Coordinates of C-alpha atoms in Angstrom, one line a residue:
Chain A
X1 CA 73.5 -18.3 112.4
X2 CA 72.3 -21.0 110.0
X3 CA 74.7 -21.4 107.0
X4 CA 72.5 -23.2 104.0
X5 CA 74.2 -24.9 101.0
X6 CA 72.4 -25.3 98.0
X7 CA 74.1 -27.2 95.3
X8 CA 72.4 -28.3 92.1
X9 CA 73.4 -28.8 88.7
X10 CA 73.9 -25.4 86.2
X11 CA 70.8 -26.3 84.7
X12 CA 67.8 -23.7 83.3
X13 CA 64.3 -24.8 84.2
X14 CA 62.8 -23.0 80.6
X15 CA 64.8 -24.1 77.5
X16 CA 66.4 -20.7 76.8
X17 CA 68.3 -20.8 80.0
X18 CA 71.3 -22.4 80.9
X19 CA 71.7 -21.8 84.7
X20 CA 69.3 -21.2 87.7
X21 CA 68.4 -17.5 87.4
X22 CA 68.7 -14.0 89.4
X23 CA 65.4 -14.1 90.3
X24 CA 64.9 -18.0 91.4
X25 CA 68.1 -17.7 93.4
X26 CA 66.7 -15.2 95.4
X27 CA 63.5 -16.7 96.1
X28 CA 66.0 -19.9 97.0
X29 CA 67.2 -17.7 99.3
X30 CA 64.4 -16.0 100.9
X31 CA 62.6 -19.0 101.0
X32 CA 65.0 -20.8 103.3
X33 CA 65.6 -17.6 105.4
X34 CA 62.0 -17.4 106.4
X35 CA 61.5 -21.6 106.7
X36 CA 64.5 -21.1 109.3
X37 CA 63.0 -18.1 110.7
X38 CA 59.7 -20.0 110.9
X39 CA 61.3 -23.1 112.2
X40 CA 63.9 -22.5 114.8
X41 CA 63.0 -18.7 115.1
X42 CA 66.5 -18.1 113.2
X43 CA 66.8 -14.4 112.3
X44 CA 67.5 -13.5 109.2
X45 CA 70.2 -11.0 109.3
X46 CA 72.6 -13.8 110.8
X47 CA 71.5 -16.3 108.5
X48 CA 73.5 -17.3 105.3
X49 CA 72.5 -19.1 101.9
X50 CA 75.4 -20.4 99.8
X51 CA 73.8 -21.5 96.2
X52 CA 76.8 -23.7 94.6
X53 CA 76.0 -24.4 90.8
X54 CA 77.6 -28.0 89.6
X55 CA 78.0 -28.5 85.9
X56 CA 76.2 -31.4 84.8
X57 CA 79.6 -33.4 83.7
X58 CA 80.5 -33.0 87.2
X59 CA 77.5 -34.6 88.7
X60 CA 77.2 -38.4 88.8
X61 CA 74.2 -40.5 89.8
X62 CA 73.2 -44.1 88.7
X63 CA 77.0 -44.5 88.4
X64 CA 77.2 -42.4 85.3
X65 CA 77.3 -38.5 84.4
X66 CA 73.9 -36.9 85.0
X67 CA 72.8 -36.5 81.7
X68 CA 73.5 -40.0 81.0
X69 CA 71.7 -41.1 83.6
X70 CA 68.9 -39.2 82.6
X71 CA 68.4 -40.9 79.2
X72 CA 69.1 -44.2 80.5
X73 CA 65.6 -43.0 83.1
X74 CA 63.9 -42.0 80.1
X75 CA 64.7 -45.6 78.3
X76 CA 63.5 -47.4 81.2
X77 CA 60.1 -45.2 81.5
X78 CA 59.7 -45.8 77.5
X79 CA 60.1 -49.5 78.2
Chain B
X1 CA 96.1 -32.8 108.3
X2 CA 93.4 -30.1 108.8
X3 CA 91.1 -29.5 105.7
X4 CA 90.0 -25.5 106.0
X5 CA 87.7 -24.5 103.4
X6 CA 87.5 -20.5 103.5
X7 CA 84.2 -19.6 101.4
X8 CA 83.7 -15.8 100.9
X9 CA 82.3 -13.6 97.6
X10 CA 84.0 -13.3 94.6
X11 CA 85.1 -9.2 95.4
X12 CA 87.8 -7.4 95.7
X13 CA 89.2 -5.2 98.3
X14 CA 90.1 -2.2 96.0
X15 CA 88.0 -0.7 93.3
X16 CA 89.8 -2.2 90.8
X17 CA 89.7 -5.5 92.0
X18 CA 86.7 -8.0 91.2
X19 CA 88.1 -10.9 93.2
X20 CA 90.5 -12.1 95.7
X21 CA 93.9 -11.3 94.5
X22 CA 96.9 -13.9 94.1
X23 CA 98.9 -12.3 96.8
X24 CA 95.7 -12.0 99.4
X25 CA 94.6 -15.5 98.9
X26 CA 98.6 -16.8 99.1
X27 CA 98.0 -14.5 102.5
X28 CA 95.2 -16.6 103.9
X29 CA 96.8 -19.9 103.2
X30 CA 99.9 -18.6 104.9
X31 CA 97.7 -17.1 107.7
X32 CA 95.4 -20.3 108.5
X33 CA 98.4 -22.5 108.4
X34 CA 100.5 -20.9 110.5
X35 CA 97.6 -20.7 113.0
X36 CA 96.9 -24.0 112.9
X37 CA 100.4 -25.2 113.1
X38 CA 101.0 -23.0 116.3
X39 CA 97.7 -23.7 117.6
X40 CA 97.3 -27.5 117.4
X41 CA 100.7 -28.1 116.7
X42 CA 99.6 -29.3 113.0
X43 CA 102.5 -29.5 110.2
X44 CA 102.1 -27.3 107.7
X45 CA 103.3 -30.2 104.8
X46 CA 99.9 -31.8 106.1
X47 CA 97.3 -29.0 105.9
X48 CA 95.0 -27.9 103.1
X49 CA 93.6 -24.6 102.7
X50 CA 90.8 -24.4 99.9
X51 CA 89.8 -21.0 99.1
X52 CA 86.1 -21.2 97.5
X53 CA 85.1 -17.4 95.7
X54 CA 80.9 -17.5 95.4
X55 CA 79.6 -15.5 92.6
X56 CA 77.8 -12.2 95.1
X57 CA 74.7 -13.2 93.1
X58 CA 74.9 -16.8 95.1
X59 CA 75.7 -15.8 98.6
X60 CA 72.4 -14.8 100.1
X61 CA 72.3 -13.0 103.9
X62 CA 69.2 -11.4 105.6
X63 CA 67.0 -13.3 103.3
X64 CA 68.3 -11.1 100.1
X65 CA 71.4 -12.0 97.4
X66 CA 74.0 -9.8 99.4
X67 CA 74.3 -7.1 97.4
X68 CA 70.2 -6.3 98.1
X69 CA 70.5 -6.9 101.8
X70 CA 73.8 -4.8 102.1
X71 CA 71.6 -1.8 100.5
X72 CA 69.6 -2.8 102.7
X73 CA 72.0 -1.9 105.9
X74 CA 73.5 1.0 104.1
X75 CA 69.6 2.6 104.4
X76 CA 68.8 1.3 107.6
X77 CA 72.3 2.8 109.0
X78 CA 71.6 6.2 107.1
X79 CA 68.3 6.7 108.8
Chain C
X1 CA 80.4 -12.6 105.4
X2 CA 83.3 -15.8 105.2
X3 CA 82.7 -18.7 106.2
X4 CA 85.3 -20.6 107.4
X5 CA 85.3 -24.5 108.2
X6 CA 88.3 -25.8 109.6
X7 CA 88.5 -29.9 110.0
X8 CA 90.6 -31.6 112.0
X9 CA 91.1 -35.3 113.6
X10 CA 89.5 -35.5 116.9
X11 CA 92.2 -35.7 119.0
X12 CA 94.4 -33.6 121.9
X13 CA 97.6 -31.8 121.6
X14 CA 98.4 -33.3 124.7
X15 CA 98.6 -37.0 126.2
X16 CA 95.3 -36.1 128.4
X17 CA 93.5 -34.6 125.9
X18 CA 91.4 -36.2 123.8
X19 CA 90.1 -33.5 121.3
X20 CA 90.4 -29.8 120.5
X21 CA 90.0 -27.9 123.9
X22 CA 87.8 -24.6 124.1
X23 CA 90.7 -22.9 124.5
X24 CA 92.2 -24.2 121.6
X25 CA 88.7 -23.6 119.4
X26 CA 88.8 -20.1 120.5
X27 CA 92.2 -19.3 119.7
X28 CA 91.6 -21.0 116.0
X29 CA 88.1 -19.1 115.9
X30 CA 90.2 -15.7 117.0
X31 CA 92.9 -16.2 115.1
X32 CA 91.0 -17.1 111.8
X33 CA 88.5 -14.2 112.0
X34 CA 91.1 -11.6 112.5
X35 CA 93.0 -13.0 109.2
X36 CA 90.3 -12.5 107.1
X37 CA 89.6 -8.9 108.7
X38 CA 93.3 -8.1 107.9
X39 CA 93.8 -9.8 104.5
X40 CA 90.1 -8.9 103.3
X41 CA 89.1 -6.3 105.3
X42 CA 85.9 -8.7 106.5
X43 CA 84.7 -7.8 109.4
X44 CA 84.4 -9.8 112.3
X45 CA 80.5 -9.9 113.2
X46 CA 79.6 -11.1 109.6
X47 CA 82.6 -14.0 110.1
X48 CA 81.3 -17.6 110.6
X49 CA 83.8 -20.1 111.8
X50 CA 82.8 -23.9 111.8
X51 CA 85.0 -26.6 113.7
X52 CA 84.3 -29.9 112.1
X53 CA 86.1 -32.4 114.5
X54 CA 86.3 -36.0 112.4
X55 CA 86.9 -39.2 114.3
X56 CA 90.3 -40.4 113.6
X57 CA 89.2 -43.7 111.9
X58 CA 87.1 -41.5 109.7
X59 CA 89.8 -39.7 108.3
X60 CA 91.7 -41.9 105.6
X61 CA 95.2 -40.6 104.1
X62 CA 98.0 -42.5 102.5
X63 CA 94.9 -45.0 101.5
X64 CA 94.9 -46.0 104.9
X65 CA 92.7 -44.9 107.9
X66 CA 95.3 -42.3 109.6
X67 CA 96.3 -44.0 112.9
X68 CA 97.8 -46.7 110.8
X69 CA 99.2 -44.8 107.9
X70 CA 101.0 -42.7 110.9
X71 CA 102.3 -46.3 112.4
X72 CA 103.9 -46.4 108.5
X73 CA 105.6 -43.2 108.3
X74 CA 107.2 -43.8 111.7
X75 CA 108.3 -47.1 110.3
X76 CA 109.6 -45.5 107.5
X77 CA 111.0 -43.1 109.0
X78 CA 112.8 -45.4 111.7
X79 CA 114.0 -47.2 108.3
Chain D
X1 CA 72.1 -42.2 99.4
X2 CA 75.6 -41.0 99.7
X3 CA 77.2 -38.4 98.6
X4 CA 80.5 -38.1 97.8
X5 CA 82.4 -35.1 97.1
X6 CA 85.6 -35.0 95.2
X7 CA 87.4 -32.0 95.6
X8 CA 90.8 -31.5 93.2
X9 CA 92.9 -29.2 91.4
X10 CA 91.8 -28.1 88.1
X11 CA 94.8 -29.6 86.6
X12 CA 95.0 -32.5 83.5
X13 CA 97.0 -35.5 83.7
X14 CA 98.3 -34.6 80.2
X15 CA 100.3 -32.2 79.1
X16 CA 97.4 -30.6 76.8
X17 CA 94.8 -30.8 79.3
X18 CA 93.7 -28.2 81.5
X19 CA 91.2 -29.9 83.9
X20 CA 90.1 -33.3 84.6
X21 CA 88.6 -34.5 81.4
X22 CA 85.2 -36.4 80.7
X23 CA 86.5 -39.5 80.8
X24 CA 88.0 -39.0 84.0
X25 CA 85.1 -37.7 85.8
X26 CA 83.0 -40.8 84.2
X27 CA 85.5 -43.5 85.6
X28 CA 85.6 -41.5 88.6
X29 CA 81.8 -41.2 89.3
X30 CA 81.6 -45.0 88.2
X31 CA 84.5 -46.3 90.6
X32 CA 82.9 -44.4 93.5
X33 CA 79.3 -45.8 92.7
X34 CA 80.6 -49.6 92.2
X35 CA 83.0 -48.9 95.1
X36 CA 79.8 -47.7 97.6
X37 CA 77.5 -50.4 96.1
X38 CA 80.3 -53.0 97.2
X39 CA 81.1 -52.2 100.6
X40 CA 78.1 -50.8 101.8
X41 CA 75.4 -52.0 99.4
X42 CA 74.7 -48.8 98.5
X43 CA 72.4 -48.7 94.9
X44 CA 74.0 -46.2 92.2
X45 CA 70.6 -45.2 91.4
X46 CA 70.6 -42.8 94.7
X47 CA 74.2 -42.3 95.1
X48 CA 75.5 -38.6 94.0
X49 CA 79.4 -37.9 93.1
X50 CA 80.3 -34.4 93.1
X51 CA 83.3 -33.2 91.7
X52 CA 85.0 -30.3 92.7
X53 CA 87.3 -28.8 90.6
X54 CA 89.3 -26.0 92.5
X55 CA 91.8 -23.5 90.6
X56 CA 95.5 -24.3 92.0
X57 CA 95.7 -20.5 93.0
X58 CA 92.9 -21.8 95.6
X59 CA 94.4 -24.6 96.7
X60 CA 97.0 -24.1 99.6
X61 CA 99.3 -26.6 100.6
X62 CA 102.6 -26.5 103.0
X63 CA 101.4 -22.7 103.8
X64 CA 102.1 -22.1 100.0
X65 CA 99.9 -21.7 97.1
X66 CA 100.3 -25.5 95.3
X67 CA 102.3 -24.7 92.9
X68 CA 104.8 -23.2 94.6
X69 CA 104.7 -25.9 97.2
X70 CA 105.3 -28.2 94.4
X71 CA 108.4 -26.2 93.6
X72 CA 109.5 -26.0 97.2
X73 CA 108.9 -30.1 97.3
X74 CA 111.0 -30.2 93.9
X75 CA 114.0 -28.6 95.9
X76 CA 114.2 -30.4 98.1
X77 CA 114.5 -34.0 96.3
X78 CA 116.8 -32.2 93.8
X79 CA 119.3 -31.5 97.2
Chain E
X1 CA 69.5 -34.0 92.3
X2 CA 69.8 -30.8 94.9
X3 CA 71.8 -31.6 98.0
X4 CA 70.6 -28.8 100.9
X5 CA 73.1 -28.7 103.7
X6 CA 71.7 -27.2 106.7
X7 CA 74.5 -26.3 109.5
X8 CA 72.6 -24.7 112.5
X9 CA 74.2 -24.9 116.1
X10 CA 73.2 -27.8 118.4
X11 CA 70.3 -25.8 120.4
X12 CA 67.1 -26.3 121.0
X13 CA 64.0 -23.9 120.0
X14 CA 62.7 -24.0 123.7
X15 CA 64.5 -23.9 127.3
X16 CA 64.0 -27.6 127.7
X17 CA 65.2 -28.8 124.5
X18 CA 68.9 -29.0 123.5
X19 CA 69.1 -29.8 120.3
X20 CA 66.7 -29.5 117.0
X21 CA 63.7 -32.1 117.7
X22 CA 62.6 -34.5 115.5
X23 CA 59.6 -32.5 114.3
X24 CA 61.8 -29.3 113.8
X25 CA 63.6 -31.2 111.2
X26 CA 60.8 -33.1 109.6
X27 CA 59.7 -29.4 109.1
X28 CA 62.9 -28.4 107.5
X29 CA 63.3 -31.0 105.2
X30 CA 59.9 -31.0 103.9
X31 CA 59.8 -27.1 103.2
X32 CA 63.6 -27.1 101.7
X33 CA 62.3 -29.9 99.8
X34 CA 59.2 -27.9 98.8
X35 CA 61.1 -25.1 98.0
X36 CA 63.1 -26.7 95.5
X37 CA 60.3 -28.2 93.9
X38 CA 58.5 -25.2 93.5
X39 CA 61.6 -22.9 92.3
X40 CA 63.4 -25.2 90.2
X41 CA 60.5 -27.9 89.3
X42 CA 63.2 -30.2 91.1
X43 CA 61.3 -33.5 92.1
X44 CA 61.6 -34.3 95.8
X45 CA 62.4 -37.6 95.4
X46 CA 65.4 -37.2 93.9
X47 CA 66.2 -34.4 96.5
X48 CA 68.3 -34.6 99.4
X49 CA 68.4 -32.7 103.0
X50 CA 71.5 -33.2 105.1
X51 CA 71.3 -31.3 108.6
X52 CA 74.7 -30.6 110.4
X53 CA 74.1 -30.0 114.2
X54 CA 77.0 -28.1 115.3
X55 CA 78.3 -27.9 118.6
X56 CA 78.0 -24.4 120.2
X57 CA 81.8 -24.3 121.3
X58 CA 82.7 -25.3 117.5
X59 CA 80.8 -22.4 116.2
X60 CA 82.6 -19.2 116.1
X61 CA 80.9 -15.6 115.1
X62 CA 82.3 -12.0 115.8
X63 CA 85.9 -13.9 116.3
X64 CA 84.6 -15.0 119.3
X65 CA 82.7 -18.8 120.8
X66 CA 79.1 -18.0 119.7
X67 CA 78.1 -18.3 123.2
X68 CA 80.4 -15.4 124.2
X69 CA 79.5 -13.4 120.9
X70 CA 76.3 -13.0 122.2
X71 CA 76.8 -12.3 125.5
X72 CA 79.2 -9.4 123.7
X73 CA 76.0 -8.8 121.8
X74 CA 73.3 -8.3 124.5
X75 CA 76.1 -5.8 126.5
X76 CA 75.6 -3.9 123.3
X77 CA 72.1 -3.5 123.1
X78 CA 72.2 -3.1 127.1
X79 CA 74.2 0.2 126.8
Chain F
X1 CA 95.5 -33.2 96.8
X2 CA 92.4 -34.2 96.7
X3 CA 89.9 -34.4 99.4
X4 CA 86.9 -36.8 99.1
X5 CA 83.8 -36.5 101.6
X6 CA 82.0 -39.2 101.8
X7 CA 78.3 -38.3 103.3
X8 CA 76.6 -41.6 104.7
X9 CA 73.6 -42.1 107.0
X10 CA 74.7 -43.4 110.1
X11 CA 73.3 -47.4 109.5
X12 CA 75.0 -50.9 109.6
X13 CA 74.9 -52.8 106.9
X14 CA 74.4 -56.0 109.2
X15 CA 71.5 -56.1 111.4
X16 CA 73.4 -55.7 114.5
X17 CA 75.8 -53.3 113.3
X18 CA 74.6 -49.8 113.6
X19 CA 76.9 -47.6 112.3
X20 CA 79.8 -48.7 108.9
X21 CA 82.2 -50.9 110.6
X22 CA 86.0 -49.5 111.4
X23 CA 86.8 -52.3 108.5
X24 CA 83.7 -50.8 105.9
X25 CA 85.7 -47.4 106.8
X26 CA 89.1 -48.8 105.5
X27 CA 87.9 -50.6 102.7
X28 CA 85.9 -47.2 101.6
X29 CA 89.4 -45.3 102.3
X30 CA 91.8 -47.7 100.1
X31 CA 89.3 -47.8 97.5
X32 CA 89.1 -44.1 96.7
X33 CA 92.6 -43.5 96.9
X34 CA 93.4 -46.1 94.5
X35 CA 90.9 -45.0 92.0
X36 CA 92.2 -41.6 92.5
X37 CA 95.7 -42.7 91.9
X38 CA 94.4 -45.3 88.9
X39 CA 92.3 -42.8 87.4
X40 CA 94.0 -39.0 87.9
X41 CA 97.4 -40.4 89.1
X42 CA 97.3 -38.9 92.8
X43 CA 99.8 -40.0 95.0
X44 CA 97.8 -41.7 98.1
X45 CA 100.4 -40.1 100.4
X46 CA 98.3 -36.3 99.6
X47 CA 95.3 -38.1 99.1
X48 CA 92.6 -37.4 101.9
X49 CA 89.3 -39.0 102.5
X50 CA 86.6 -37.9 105.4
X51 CA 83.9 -39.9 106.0
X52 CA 80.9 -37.9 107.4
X53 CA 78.4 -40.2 109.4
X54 CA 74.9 -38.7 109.8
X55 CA 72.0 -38.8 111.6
X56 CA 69.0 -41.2 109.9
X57 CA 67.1 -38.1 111.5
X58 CA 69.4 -35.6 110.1
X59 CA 69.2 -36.8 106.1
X60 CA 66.0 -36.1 104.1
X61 CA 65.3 -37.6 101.0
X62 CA 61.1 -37.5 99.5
X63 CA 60.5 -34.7 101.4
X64 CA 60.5 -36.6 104.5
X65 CA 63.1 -37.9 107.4
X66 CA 65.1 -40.9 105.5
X67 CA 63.4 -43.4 107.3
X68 CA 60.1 -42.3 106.7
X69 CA 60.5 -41.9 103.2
X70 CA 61.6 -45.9 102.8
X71 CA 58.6 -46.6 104.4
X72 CA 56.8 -44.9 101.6
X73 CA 58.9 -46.6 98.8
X74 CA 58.0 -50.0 100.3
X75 CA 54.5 -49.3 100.1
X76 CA 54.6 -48.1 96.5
X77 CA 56.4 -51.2 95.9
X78 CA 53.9 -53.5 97.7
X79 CA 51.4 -51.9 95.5

């Protein structure tokens, strides 16, 4: 009866998408389902995935929006 | 001061219907806040009910996004 | 397939109790599940219900931790 | 390594505004981050605000849908 | 930036253990963590795992205690 | 309204303290109420904040247990 939360940004891993996609939820979701069924021999059937998409403007880290964040990373790295 | 977070899919009850309507979600918060004031004696000016909808696409059950694994049962139970 | 988390202040509804008693959790795990199977039709064996009991000096309101923001409504109050 | 969710009402504090605005959710991810870093050390570079913005027909409060709460509350300081 | 949140009751895998051992969630956090980083190219070190042991009596399925849901459930299958 | 979480591991920030202090708890309790009051204008009286101590053993971060993955960092940074 695990219940897994997923949250991560509404973000596209290729650069024509703009949100996690059909297909990677669902291997999100059969992934954990088996790693808990694999784990603590949790059966699938009474086991729930909850994917929560965050836009980025909504996400801070570094004390700044995400995306901020991000270039002030990519500044750092470049220095 | 209970916090009750009800998380189900965005669906509706009726055909017609593609999420919780105004009048069934004003139902729950009713519901849950009666219960809890007649259960733990909790004031009702004091308790939050947050009602979270999840696209059917992001709640995955049986190791499948819902709509698959309830398929899924509908086979299973017609054989 | 809710999920229902319902969080509330480790503490009794009596002077000898000093948190939610199983009867209590069952009658809020009842009560809840049979809501959401009346308002949305959900039936009960896909119906998760999470008690999340929070320590009382974890739980801030009034921008006080809630022992001592009670102690100021009651002053109020007596005011 | 916090994280700290924010959950409110997708409301603006301005008349014209409909949600929380950028500007808000930057001062709001900043004063949690400075606020974590201060009293518990915590570094913003691994410190994650969330924020939650829930639509007011999702929000209960007083066994009432918000706004009507609101309404209710509006009552009774007009008597 | 994913946060996972894994709520599983407090039980153990094996008649001797009583909760999720040490190993048991080494092995969850690595494969969530894995998981991500294969689906969504998310780096692990900017992933977090948070697991939320749940006390059996707080955990309600079927509108019942867990621990009474299943005992409901094996009658079942006994008939 | 608003609800914050705030998700910490369960750690001092003193050597002999082991978990945040009951004073840590209130400063963390006053300071995101004000800044939700300063920043969104919400009263403090319908402002509630939980604070969610976990497990070192329960938070992964690197694809390992928290404490485990510190241990790496340190040896990067020795490097």
């Amino acid at each position: 009866m695990p219940v897994v939360t997923i949250q991560v940004t509404r973000e596209g891993t290729t650069p024509d998408a703009h949100s996690v996609t059909a297909e990677e939820k669902a291997a999100l979701i059969s992934g954990v389902s088996a790693l808990l069924l694999d784990v603590l021999n949790k059966p699938v059937d009474s086991t729930f995935v909850i994917i929560d998409e965050v836009e980025t403007e909504n996400w801070g880290w570094g004390g700044l929006p995400v995306e901020q964040f991000r270039e002030q990373l990519r500044a750092r790295q470049a220095e």
